[in-house]
Short mmCIF file of N, CA and C in Angstrom, two decimals:
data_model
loop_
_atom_site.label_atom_id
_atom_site.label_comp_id
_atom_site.label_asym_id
_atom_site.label_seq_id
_atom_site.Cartn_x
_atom_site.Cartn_y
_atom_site.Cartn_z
N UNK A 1 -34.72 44.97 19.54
CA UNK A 1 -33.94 43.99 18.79
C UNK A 1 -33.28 44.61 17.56
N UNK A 2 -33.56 45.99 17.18
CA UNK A 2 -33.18 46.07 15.91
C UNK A 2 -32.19 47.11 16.43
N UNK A 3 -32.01 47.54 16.98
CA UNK A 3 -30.47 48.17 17.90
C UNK A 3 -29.52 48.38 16.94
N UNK A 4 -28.82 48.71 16.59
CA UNK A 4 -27.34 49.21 16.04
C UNK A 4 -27.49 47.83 14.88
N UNK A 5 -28.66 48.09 14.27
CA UNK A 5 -28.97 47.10 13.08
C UNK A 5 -28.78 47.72 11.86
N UNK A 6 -28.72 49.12 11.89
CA UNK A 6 -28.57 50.15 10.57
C UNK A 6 -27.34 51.42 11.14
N UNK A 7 -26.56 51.70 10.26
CA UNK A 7 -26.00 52.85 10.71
C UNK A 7 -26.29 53.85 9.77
N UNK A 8 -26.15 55.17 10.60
CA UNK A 8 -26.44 56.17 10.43
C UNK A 8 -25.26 57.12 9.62
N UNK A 9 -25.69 58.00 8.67
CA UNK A 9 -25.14 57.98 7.76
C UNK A 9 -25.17 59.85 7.57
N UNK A 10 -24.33 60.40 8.20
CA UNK A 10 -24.67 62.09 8.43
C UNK A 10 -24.56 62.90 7.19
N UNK A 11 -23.14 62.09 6.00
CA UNK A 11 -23.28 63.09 4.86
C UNK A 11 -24.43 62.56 3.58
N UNK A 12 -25.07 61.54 4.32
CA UNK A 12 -26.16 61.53 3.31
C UNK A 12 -27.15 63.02 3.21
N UNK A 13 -27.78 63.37 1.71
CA UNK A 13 -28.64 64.02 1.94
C UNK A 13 -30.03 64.35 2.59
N UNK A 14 -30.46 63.12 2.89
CA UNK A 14 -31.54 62.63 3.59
C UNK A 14 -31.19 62.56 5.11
N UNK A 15 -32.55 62.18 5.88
CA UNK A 15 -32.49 61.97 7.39
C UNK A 15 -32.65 60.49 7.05
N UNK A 16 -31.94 59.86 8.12
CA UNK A 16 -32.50 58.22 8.09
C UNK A 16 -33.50 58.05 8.42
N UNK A 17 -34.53 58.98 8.77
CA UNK A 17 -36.15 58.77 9.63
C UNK A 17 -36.69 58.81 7.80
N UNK A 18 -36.49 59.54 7.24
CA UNK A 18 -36.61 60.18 5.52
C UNK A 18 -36.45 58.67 4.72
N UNK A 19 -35.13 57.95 4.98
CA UNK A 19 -35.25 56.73 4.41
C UNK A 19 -36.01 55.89 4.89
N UNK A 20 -35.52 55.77 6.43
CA UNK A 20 -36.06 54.31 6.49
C UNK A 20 -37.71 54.59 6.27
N UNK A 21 -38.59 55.70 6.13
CA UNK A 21 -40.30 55.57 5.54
C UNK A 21 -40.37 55.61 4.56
N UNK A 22 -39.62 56.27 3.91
CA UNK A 22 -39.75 56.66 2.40
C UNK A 22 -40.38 57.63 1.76
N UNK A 23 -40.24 58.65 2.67
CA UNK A 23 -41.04 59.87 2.80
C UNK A 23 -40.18 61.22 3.05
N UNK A 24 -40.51 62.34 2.04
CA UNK A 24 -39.41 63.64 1.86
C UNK A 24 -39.56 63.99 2.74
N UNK A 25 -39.00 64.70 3.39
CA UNK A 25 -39.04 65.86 4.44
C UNK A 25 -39.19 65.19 6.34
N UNK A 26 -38.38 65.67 6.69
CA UNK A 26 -38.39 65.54 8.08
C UNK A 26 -40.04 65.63 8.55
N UNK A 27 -40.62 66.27 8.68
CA UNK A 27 -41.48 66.91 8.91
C UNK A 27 -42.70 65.73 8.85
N UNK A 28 -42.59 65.37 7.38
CA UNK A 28 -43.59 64.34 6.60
C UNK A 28 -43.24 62.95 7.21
N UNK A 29 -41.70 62.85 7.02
CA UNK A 29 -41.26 61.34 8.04
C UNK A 29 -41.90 60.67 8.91
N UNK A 30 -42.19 61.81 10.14
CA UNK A 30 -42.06 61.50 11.35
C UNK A 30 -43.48 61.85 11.94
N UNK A 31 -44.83 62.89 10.98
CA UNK A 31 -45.71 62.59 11.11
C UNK A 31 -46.55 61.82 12.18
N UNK A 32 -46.55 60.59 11.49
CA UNK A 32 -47.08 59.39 12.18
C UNK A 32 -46.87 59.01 13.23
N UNK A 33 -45.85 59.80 13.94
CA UNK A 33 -45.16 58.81 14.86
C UNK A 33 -45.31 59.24 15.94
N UNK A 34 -45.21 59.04 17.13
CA UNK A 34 -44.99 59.81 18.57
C UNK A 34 -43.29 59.22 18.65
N UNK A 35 -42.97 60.28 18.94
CA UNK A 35 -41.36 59.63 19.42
C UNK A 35 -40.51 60.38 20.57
N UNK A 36 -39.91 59.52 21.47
CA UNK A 36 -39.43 59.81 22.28
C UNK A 36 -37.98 60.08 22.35
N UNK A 37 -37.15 61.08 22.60
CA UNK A 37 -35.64 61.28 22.79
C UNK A 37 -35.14 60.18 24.14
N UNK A 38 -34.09 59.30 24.23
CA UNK A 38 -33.76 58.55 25.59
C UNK A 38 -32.22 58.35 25.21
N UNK A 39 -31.73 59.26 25.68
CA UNK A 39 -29.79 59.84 25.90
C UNK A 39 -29.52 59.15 27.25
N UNK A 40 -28.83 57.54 26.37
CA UNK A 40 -27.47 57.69 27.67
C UNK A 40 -26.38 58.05 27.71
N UNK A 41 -26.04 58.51 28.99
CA UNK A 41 -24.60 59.24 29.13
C UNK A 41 -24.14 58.09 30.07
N UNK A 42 -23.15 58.69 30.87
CA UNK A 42 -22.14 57.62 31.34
C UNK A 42 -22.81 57.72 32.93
N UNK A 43 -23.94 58.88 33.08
CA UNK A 43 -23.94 58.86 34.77
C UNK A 43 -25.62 58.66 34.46
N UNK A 44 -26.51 58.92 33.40
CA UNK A 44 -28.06 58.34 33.66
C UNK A 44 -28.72 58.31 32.17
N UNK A 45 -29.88 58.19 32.43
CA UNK A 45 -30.72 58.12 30.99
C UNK A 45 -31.66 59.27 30.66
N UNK A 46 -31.32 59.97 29.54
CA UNK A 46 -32.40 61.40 29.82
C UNK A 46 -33.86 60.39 29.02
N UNK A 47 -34.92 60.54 29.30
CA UNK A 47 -36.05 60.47 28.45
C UNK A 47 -36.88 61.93 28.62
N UNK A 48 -37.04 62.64 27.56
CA UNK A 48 -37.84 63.65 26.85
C UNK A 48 -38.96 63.03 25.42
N UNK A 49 -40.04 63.39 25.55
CA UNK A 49 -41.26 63.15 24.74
C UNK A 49 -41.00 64.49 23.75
N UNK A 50 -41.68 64.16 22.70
CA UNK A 50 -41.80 65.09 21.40
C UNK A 50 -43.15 65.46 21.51
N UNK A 51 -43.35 66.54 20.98
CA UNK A 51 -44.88 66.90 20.46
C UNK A 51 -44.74 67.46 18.76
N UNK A 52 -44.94 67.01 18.39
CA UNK A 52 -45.47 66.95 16.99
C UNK A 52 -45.84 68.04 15.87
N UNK A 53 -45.14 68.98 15.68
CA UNK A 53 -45.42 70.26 15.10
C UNK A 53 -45.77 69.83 13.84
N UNK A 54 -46.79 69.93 13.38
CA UNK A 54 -47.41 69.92 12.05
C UNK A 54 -46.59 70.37 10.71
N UNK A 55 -45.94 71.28 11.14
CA UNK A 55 -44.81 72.33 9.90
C UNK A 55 -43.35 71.76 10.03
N UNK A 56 -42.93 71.53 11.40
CA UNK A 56 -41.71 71.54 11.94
C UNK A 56 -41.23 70.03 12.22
N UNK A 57 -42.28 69.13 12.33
CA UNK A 57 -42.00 67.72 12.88
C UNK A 57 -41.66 68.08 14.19
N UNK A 58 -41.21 66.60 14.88
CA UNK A 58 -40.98 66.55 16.33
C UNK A 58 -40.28 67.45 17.03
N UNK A 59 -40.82 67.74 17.95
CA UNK A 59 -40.30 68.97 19.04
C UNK A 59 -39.56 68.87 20.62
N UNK A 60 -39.08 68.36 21.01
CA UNK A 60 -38.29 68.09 22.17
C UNK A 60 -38.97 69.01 23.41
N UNK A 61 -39.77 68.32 24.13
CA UNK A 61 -40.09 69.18 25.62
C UNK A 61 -39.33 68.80 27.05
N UNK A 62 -38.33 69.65 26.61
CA UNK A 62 -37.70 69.70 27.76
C UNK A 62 -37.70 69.48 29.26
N UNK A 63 -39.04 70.25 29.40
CA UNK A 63 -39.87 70.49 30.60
C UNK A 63 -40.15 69.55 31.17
N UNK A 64 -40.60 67.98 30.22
CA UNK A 64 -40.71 66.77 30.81
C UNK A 64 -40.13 65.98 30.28
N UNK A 65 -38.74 66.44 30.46
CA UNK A 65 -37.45 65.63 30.67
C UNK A 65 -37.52 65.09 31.81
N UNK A 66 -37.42 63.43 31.77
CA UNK A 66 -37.07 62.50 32.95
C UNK A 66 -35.90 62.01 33.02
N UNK A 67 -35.03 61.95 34.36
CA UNK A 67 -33.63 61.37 34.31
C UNK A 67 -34.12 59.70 34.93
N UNK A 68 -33.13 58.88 34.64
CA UNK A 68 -33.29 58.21 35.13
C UNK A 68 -32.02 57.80 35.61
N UNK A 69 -31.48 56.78 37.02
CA UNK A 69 -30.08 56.19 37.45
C UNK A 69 -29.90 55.27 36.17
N UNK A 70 -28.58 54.85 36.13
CA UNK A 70 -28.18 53.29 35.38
C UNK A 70 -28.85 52.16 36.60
N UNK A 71 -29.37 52.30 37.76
CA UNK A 71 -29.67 51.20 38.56
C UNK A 71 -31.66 51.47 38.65
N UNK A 72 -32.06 52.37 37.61
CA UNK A 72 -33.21 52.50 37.82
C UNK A 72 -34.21 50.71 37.99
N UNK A 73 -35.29 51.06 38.88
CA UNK A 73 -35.73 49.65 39.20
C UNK A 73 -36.79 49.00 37.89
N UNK A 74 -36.37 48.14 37.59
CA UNK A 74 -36.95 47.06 36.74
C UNK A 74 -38.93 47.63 36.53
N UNK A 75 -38.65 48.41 35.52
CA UNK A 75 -39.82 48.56 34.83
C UNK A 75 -40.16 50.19 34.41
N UNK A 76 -39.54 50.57 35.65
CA UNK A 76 -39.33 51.85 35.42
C UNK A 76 -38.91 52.74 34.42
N UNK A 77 -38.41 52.75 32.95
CA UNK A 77 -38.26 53.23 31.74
C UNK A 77 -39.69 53.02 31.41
N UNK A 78 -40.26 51.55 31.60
CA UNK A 78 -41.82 51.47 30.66
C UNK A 78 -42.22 52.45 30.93
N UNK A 79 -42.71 52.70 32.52
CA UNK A 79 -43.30 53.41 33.17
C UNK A 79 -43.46 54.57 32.36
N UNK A 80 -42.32 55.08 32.45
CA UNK A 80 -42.08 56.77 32.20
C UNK A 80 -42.96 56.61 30.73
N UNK A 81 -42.04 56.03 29.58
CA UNK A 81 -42.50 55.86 28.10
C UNK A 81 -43.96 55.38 28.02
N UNK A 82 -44.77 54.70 28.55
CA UNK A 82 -46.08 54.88 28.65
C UNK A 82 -46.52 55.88 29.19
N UNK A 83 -46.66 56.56 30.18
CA UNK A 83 -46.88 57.97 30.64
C UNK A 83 -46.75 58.98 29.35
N UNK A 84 -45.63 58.72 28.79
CA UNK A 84 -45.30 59.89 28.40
C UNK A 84 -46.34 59.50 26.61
N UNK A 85 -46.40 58.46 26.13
CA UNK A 85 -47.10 58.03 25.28
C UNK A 85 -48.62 58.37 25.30
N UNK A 86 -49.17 57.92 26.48
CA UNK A 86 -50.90 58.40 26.88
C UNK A 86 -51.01 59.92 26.56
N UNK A 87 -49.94 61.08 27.36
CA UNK A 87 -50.37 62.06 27.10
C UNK A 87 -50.08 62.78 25.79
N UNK A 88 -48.86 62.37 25.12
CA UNK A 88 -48.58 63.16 23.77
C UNK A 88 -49.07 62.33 22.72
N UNK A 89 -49.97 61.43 23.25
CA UNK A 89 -50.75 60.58 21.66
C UNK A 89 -51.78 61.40 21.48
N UNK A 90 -52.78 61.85 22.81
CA UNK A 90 -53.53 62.85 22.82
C UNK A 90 -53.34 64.02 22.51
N UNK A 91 -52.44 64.46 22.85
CA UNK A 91 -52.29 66.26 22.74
C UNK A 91 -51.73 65.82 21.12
N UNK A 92 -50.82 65.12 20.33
CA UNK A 92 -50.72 65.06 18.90
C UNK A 92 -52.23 64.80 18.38
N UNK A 93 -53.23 64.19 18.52
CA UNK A 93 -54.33 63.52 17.77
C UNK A 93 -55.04 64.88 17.54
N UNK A 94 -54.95 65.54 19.37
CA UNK A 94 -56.40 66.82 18.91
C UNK A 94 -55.56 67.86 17.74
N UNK A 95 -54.43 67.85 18.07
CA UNK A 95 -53.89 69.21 17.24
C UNK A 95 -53.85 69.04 15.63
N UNK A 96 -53.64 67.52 15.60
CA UNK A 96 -53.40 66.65 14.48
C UNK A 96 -54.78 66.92 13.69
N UNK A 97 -56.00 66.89 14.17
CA UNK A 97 -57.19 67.00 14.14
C UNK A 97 -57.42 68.75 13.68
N UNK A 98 -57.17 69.28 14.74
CA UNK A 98 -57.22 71.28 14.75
C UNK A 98 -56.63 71.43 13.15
N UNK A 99 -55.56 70.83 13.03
CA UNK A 99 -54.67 71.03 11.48
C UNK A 99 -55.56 70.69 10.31
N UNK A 100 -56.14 69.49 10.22
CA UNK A 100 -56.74 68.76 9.14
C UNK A 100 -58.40 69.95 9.08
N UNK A 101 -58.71 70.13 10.46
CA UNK A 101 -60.17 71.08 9.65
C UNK A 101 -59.64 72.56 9.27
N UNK A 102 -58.82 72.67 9.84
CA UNK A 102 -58.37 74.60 9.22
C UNK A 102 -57.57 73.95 8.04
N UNK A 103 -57.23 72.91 6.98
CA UNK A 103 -56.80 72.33 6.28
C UNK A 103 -58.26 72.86 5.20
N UNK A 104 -59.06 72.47 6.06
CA UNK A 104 -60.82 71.71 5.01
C UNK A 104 -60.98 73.01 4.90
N UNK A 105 -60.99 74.07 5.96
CA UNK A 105 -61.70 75.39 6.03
C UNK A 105 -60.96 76.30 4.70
N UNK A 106 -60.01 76.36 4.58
CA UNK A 106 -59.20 76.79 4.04
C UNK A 106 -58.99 76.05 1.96
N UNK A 107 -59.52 74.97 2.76
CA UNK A 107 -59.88 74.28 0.75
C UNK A 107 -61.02 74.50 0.47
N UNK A 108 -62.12 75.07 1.43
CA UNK A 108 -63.37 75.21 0.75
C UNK A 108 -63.56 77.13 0.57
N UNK A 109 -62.33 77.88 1.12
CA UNK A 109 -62.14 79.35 1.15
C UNK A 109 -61.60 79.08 -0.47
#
């Protein structure tokens, strides 16, 4: 619903991910988030999942890039975006996790 509710604004200095949290840095933004890339073009829909670089923010995996038709069958986007949610909530949480104790290890060095 909130669709083409804000526009995007390229010579700002900020990212709009930066505004709309309220948080510096790309990186710090987007944190929290699992987020998915979903490009339509004029012949299908790409969906690609992010994984979460701790330093770098979201990362684009190519590899499980899904196309989809414009006539894909009724449910089929969920599909994919839950799939793709189950596994990169996990693989972000443990790494998310790996970061925060070499974080601790490293404040008590």
């Amino acid at each position: 619903n909130a669709c083409y509710t804000k526009k995007h604004n390229d010579s700002a200095d900020t990212s709009t991910i930066e505004r709309y949290t309220k948080k510096k840095g790309f990186a710090n933004a987007t944190k929290d988030f699992t987020m998915i890339s979903i490009v339509k073009t004029k012949t299908n829909y790409s969906l690609m999942p992010t994984f979460n670089d701790f330093e770098r923010g979201p990362l684009a995996i190519d590899d499980d890039e899904h196309i989809l038709l414009p006539n894909y069958r009724e449910g089929e986007m969920a599909e994919v975006i839950r799939g793709f949610i189950e596994i990169y909530l996990k693989a972000n949480m443990f790494y998310k996790e790996k970061a925060e104790l070499e974080a601790e290890k490293n404040n008590k060095n």
